[in-house]
CSV table of C-alpha atoms in Angstrom, one decimal:
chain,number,residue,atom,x,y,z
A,117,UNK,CA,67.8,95.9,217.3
A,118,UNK,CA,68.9,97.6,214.5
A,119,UNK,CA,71.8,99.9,215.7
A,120,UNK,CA,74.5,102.8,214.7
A,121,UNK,CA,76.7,104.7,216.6
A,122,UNK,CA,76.6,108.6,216.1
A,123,UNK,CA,79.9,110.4,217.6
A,124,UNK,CA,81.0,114.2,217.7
A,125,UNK,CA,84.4,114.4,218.3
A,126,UNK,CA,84.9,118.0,219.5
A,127,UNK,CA,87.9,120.3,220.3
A,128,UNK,CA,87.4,119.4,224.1
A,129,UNK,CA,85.4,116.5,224.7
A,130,UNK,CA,84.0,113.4,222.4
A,131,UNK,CA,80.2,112.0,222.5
A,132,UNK,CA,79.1,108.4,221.4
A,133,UNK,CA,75.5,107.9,221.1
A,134,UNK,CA,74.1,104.6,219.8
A,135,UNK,CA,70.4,104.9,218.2
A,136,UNK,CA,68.2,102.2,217.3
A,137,UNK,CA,67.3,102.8,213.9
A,138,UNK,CA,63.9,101.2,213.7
A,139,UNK,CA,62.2,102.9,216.7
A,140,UNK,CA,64.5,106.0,216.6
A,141,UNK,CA,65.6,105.9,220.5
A,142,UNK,CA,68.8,106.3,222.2
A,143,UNK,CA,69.7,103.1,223.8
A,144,UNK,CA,73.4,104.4,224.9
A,145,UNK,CA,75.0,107.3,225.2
A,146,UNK,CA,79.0,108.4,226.8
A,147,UNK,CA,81.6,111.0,226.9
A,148,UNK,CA,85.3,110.7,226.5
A,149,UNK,CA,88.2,113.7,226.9
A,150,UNK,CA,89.0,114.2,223.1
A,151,UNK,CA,92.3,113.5,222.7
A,152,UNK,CA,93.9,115.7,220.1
A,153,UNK,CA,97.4,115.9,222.1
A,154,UNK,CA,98.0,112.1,221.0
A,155,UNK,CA,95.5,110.7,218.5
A,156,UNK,CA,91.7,111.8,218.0
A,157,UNK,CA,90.7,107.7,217.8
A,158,UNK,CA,91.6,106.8,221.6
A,159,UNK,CA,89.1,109.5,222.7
A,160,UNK,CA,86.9,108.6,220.1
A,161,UNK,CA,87.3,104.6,220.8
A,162,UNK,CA,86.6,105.1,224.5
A,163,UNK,CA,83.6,106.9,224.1
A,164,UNK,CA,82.5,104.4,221.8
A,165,UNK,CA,83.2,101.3,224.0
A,166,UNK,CA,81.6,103.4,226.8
A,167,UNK,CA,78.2,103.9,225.4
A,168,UNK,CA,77.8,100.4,223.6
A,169,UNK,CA,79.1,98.2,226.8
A,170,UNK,CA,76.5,96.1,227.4
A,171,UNK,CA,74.8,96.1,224.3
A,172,UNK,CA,75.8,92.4,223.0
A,173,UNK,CA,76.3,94.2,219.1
A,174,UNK,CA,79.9,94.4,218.2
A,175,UNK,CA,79.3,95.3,214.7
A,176,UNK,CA,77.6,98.4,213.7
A,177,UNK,CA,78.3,101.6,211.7
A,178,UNK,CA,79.7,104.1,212.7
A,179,UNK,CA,78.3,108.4,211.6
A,180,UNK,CA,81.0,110.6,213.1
A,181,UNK,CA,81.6,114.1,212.8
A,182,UNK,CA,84.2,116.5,214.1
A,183,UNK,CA,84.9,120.4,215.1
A,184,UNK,CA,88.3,118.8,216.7
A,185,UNK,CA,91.3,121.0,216.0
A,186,UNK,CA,89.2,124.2,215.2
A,187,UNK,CA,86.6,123.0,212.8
A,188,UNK,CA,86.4,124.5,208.9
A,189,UNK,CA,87.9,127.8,208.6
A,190,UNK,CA,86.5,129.3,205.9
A,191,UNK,CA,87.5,132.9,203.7
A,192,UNK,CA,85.0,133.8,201.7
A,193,UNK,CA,85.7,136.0,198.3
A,194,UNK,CA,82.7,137.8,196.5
A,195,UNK,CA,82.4,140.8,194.1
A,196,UNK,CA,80.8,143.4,196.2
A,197,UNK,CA,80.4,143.0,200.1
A,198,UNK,CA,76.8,143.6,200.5
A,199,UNK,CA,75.4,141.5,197.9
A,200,UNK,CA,77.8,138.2,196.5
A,201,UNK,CA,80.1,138.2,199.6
A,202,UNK,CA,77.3,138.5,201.8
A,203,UNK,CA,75.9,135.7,199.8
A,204,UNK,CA,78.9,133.9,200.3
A,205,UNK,CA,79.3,134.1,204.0
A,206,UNK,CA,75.8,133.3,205.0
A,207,UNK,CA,76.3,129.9,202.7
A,208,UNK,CA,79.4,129.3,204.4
A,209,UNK,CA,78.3,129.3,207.9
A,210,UNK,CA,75.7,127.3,206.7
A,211,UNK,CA,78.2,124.7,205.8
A,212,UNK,CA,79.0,124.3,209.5
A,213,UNK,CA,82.3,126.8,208.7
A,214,UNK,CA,83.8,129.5,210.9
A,215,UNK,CA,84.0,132.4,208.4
A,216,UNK,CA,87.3,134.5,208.9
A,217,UNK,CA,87.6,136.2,206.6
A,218,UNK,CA,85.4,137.8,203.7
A,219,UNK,CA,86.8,139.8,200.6
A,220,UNK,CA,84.9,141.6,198.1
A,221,UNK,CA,85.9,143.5,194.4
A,222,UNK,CA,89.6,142.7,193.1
A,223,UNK,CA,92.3,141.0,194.5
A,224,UNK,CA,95.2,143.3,195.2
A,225,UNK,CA,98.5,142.3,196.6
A,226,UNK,CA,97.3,143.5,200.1
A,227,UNK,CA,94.3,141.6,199.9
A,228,UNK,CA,96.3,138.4,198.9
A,229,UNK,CA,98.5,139.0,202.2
A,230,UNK,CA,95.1,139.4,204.2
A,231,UNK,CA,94.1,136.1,203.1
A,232,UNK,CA,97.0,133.7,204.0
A,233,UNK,CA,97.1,135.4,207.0
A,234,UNK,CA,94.1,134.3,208.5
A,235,UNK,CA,94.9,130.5,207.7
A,236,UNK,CA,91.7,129.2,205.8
A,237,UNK,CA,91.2,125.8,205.5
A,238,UNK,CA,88.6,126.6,202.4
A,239,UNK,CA,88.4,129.7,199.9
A,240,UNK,CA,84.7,129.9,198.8
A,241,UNK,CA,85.3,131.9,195.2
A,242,UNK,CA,82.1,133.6,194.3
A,243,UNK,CA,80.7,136.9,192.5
A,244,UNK,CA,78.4,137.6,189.9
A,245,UNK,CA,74.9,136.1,188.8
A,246,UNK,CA,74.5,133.7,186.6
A,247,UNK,CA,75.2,135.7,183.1
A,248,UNK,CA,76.1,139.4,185.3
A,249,UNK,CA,79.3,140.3,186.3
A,250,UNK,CA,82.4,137.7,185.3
A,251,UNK,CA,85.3,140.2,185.3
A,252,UNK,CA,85.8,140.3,188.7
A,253,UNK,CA,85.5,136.5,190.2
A,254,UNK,CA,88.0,136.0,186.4
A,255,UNK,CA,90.2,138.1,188.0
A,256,UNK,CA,90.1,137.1,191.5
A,257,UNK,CA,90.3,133.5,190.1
A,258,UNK,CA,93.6,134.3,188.2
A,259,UNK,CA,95.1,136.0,191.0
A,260,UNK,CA,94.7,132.8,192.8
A,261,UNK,CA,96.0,131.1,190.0
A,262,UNK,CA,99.2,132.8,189.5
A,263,UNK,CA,99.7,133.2,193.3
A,264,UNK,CA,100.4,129.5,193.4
A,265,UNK,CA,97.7,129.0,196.2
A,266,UNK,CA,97.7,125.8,197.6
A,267,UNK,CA,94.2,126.1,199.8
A,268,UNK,CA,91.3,124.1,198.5
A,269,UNK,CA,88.9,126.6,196.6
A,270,UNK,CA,85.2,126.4,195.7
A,271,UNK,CA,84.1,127.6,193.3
A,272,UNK,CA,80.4,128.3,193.0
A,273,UNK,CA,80.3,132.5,191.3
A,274,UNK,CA,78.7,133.2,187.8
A,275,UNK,CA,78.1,129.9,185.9
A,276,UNK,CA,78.8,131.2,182.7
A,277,UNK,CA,82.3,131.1,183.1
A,278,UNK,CA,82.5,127.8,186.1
A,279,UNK,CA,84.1,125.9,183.3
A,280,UNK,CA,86.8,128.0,182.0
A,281,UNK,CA,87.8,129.1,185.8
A,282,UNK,CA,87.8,125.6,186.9
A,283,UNK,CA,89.9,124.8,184.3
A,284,UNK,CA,92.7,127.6,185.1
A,285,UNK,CA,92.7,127.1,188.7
A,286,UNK,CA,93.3,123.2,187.8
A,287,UNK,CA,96.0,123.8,185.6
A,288,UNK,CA,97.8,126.2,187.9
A,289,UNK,CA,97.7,123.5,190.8
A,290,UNK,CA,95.2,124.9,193.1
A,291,UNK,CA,92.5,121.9,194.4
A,292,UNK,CA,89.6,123.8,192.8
A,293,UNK,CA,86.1,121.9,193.6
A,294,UNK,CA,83.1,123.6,191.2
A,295,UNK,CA,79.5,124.2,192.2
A,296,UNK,CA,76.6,125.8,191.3
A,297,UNK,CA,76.1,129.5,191.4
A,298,UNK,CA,75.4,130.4,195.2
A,299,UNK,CA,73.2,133.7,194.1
A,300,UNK,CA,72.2,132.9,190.5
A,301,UNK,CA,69.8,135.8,190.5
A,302,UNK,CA,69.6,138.9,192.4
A,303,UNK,CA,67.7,138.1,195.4
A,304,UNK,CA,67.6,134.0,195.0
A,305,UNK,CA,69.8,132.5,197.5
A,306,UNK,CA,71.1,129.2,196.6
A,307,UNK,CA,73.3,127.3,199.2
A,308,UNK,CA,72.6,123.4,198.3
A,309,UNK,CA,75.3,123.1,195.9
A,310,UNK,CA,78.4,125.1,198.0
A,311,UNK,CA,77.2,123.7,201.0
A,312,UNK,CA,77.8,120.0,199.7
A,313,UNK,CA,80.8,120.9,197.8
A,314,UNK,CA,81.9,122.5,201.1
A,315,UNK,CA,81.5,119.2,202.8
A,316,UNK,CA,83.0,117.2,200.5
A,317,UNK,CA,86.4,119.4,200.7
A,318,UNK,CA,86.0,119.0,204.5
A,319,UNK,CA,85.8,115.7,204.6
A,320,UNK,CA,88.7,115.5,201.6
A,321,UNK,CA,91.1,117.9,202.3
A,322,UNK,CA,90.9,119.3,205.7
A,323,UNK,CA,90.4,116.5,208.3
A,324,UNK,CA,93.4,114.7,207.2
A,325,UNK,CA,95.3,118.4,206.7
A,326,UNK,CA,94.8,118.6,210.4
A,327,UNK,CA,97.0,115.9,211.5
A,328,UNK,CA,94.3,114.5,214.2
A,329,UNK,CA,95.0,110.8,214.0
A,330,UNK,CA,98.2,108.8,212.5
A,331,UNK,CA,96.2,106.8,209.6
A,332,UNK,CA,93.2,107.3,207.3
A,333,UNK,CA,90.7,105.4,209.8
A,334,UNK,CA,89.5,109.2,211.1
A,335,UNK,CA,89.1,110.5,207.9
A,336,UNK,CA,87.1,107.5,206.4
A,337,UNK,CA,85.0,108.2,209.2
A,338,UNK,CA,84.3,111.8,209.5
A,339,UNK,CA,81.2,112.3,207.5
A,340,UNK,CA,80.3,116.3,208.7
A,341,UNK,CA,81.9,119.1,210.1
A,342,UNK,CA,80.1,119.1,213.3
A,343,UNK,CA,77.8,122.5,212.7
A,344,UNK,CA,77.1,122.0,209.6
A,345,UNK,CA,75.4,117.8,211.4
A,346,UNK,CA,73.9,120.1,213.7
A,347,UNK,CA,71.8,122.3,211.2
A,348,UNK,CA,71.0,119.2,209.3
A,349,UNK,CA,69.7,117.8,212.5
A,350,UNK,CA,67.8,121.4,213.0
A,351,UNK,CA,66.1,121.3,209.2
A,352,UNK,CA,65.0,117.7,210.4
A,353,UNK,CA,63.3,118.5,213.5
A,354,UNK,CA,61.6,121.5,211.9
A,355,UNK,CA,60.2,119.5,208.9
A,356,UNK,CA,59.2,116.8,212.1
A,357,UNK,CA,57.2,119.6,213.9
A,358,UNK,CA,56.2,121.5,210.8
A,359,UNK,CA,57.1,125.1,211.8
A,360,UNK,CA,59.8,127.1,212.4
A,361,UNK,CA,62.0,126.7,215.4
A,362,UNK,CA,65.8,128.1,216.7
A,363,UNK,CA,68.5,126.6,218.5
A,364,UNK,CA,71.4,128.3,220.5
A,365,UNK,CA,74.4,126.1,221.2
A,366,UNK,CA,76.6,127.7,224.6
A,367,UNK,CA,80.0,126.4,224.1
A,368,UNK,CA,83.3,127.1,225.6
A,369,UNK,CA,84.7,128.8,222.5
A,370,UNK,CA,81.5,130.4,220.5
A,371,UNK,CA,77.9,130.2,221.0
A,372,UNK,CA,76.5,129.0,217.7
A,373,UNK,CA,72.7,130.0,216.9
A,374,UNK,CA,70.4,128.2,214.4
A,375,UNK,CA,67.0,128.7,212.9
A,376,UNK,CA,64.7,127.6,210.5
A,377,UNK,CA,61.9,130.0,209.2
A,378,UNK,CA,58.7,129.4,206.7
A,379,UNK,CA,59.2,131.6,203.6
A,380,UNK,CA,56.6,133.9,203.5
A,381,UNK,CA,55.9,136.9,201.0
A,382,UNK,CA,59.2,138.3,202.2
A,383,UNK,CA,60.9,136.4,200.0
A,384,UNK,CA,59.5,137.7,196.6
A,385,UNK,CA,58.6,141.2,197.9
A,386,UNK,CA,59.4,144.8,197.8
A,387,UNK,CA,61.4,143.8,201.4
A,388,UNK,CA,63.6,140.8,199.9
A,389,UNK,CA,67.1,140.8,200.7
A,390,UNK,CA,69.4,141.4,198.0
A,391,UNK,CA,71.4,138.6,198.8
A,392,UNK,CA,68.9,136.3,199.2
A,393,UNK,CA,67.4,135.4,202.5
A,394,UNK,CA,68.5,131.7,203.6
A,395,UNK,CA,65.7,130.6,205.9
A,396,UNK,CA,67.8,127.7,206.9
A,397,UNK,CA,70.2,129.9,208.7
A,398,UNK,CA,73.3,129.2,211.5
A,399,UNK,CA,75.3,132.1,212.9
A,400,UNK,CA,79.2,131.8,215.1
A,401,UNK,CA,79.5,134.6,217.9
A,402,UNK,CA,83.2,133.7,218.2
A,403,UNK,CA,83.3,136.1,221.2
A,404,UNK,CA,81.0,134.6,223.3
A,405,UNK,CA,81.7,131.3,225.2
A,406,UNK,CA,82.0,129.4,228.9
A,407,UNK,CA,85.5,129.1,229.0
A,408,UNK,CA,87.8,130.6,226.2
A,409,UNK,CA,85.9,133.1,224.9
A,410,UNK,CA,83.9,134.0,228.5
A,411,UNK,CA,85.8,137.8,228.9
A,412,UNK,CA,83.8,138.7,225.3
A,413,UNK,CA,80.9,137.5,227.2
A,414,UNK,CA,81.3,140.0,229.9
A,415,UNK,CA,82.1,142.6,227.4
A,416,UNK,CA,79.4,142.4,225.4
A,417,UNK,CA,76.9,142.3,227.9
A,418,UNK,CA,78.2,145.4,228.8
A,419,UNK,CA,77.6,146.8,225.9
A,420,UNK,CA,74.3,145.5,225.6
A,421,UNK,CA,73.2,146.9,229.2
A,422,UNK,CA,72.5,143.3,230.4
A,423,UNK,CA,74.9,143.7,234.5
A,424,UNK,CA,73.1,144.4,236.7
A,425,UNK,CA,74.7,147.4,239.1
A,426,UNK,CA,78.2,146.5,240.8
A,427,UNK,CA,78.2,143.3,238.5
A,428,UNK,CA,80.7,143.6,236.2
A,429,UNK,CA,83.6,143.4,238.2
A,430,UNK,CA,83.2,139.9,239.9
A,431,UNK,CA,81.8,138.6,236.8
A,432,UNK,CA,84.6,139.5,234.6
A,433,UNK,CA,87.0,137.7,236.9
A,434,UNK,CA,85.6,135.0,237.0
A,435,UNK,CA,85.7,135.1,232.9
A,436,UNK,CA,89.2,135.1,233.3
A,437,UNK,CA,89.9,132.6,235.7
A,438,UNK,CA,88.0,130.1,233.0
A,439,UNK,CA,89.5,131.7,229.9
A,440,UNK,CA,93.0,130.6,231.4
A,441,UNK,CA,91.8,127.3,232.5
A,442,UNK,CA,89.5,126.1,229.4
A,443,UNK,CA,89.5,122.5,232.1
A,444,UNK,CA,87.5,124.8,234.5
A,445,UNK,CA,85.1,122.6,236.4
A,446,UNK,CA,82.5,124.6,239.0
A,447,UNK,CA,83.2,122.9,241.8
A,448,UNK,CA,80.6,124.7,243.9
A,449,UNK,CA,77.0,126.5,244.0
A,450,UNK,CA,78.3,129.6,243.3
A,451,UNK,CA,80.5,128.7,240.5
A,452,UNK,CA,77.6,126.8,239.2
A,453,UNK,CA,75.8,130.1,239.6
A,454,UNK,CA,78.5,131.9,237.8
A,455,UNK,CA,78.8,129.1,234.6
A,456,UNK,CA,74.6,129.7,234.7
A,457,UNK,CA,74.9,133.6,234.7
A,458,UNK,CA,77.7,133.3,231.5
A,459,UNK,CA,75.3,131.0,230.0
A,460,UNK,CA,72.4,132.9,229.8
A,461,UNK,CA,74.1,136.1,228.9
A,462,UNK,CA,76.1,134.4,226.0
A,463,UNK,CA,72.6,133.3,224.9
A,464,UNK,CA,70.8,136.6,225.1
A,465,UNK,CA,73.4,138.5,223.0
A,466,UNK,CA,73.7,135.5,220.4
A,467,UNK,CA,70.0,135.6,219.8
A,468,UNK,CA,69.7,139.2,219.8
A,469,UNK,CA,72.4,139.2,217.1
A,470,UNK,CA,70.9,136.6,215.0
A,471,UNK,CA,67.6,138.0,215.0
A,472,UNK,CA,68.5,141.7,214.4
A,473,UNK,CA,70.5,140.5,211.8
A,474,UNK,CA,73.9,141.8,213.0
A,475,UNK,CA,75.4,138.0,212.7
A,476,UNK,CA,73.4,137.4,209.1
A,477,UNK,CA,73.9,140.5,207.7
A,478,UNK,CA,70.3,140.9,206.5
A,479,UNK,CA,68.6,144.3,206.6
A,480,UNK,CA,65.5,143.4,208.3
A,481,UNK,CA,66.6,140.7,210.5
A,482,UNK,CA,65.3,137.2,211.5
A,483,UNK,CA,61.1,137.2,212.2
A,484,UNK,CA,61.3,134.1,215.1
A,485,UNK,CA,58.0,135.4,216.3
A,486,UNK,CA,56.5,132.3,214.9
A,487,UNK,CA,59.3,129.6,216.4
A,488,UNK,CA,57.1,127.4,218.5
A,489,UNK,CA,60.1,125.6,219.3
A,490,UNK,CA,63.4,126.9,221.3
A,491,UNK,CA,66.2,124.4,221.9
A,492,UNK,CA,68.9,124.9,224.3
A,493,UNK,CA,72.3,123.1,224.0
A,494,UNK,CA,75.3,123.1,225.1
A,495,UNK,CA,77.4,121.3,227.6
A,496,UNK,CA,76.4,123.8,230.4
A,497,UNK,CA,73.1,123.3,229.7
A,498,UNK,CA,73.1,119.7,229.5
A,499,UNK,CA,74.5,119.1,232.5
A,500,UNK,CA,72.6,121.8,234.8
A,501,UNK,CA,69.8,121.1,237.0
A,502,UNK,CA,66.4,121.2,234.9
A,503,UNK,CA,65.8,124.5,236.4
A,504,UNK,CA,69.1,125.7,235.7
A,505,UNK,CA,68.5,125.4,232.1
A,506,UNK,CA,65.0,126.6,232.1
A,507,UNK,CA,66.4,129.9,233.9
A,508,UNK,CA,69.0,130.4,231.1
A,509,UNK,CA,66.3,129.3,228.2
A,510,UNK,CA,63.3,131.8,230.0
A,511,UNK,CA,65.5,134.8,230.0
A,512,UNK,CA,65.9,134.5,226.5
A,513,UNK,CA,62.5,134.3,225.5
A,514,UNK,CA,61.6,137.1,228.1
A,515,UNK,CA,64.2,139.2,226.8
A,516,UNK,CA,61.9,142.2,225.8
A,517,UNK,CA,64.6,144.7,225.9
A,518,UNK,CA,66.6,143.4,222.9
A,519,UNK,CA,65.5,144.9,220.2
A,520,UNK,CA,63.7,142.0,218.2
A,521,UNK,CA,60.7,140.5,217.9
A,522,UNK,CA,60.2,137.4,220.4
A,523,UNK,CA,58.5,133.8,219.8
A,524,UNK,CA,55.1,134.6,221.1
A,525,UNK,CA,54.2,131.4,221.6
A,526,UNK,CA,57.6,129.0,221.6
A,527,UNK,CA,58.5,125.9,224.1
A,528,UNK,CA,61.9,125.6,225.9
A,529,UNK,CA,63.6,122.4,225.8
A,530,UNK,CA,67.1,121.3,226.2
A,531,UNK,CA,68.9,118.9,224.1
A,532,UNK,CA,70.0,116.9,227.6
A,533,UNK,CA,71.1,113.6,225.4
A,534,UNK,CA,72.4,115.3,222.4
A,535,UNK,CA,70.8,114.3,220.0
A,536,UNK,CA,70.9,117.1,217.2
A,537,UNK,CA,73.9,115.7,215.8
A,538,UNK,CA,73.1,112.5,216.0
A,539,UNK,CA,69.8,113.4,213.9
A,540,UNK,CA,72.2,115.0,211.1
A,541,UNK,CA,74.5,112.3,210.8
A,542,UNK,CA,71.6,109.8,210.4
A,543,UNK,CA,69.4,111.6,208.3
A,544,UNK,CA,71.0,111.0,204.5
A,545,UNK,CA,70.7,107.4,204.8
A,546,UNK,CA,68.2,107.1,208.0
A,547,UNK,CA,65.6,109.9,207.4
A,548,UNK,CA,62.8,108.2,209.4
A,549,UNK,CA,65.2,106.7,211.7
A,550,UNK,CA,66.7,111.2,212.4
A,551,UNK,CA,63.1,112.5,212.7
A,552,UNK,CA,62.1,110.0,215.1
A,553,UNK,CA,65.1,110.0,217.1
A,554,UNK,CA,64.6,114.4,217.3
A,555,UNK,CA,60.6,113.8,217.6
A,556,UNK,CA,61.1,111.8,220.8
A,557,UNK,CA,63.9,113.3,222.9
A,558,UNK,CA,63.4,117.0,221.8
A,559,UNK,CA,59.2,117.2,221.6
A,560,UNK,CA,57.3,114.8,224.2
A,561,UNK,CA,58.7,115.7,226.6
């Protein structure tokens, strides 16, 4: 056997999978506490040697990616909120960031003080289509410039001036990576370019700016910021199954929604988005989760009319007894029942963001009445009973009362051996090897 190891190393727990590339299975799989309070490598390590005892292969290479420490925070800075910053942000999550922060027009002295308060790790620097607008992205730039920023910028605004700006962000000291244009024209969308430059900043800059592990092994093997593996993995298995499909991801901090849709006559009509419409799309509800961010679950619920009568109350301590123990384990059926209830509301209000548009910040929304395929993941959902799962999964494709248009015809499945990730990692240099991997463990079943 041919054989790799794919490992996420995530803020609370690591996961080594070893795939055999030429029939695209899983032949080992393990989980290890990560261990960011020492070094990230003796988590990482011990899932490794976990999943690959046995094996009789001691060498093989390694694909690895990592949300440890927080992941990619990203600010985004446009020219006017509904069209380049918009623009912006919906490239950024894309990249597999956490977005937060988004500015639009020109930097004031205020606005500077907004920015370095939320911490980015990345600035993405756009504004203007190619040959429109270059006064204000010049004068955000030079702002930058004479600010002395220190935070990695990308800049990917109107490409008539990329050279010019790069050069006086370069010669003022900030780490300036260039890229194409992510809105070239007024409705045309363009994400390739950011999203890799994105990456490569990630991979450069950030991982080792976190401090995770002593040396540079980490960093030589991080490869992906873990969301941006997963959506990778997503465009895979929707090219495998040739039609559009969405994924919601229940964690313990935010419940992370992807999709991929067909362009159809949407794109090019009277209906387009202004900003472009990306119709490979990933949105962060960093207010609903299982453990940290379970209150916000509770809360929007609420909001959203989903308790049931003489609900809330029980529910939303039980939210906070897991939001101050992020360790929480459900020791019982009736915690079980609780961690299941969480679940499947944190997945009801996460789709029926993404699809009304509320998390995109498109006009008309997401269409997923043609996914014919709706993933579940998520380590609540990967440990549940099948039925568990299937609860959590069916309420949100019965969930008629939402306000959005439902897959009429889509099948639930649950990504029990985690494999999404593992299909992004592999899929650069092991395309055949991803789609076979996803095709098996997420579709015959």
């Amino acid at each position: 056997m041919t054989l790799a190891v794919c490992a996420d190393v995530g803020s609370t727990y690591t996961k080594a999978a070893v795939v055999d590339l030429a029939a695209g299975l899983l032949v080992g799989a393990a989980a290890a506490p990560t261990t960011v309070g020492s070094d990230v490598l003796h988590g990482l390590d011990a899932a490794v040697a976990a999943a690959t005892a046995g094996l009789g292969v001691r060498e093989m290479p390694w694909y690895v990616c990592s949300s440890a420490g927080g992941g990619l925070r990203l600010a985004v800075i446009g020219y006017e909120p509904l069209v380049t910053a918009q623009a912006g942000r919906r490239v950024g999550l894309s990249a597999g960031a956490h977005v937060v922060h988004v500015a639009a027009g020109r930097l004031g002295a205020a606005d500077l003080a907004a920015l370095r308060a939320v911490r980015p790790d990345v600035v993405l620097l756009v504004g203007g289509t190619d040959g429109g607008d270059a006064d204000t992205i010049t004068h955000n730039a030079t702002r930058l410039a004479r600010a002395r920023w220190r935070v990695p910028v990308v800049l990917a605004g109107n490409g008539d001036v990329r050279a010019e700006l790069t050069g006086l962000l370069e010669s003022a000291g900030v780490p300036v990576t260039a890229a194409q244009n992510v809105l070239p024209r007024i409705g045309v969308l363009a994400p390739a370019s950011a999203r890799a430059a994105i990456r490569a900043v990630f991979l450069r800059h950030v991982i080792g700016g976190k401090r995770l592990s002593r040396g540079t092994r980490f960093a030589r093997l991080v490869r992906a910021a873990t969301p941006d593996a997963v959506l990778t993995g997503v465009e895979v298995l929707a090219d495998t199954i040739g039609g559009d499909l969405a994924v919601v991801d229940v964690g313990g901090a935010t419940t992370d929604v992807y999709s991929v849709l067909t362009p159809d006559e949407r794109a090019t009509g009277p209906g387009r988005e202004v900003a472009g419409s990306l119709w490979r799309a990933r949105t962060v509800e960093g207010d609903l989760g299982m453990r940290w961010s379970a209150p916000g679950v509770v809360r929007a619920a609420e909001d959203e009319r989903l308790l049931a009568p003489g609900e809330r109350d029980d529910l939303a301590a039980a939210a906070q007894r897991r939001a101050a123990d992020p360790a929480f384990l459900a020791a019982d059926d009736a915690e079980r029942a609780v961690d299941a209830r969480i679940a499947t509301l944190a997945a009801t209000v996460a789709l029926r963001r993404h699809a009304r548009g509320a998390a995109t910040g498109e006009r008309a929304g997401r269409d997923l009445r043609d996914v014919r395929l709706m993933v579940g993941s998520g380590g609540v959902l990967r440990h549940a009973p099948a039925h568990t799962a299937g609860q959590v999964l069916g309420a949100v494709l019965g969930d008629h009362a939402g306000g959005w248009a439902l897959p009429r015809d889509a099948r639930p499945v649950v990504d029990t051996d985690y494999v999404l990730a593992a299909g992004g990692l592999l899929a650069e240099e092991h395309r055949a090897a991803a789609g076979a991997l996803l095709r098996h463990h997420l579709t015959t079943h």
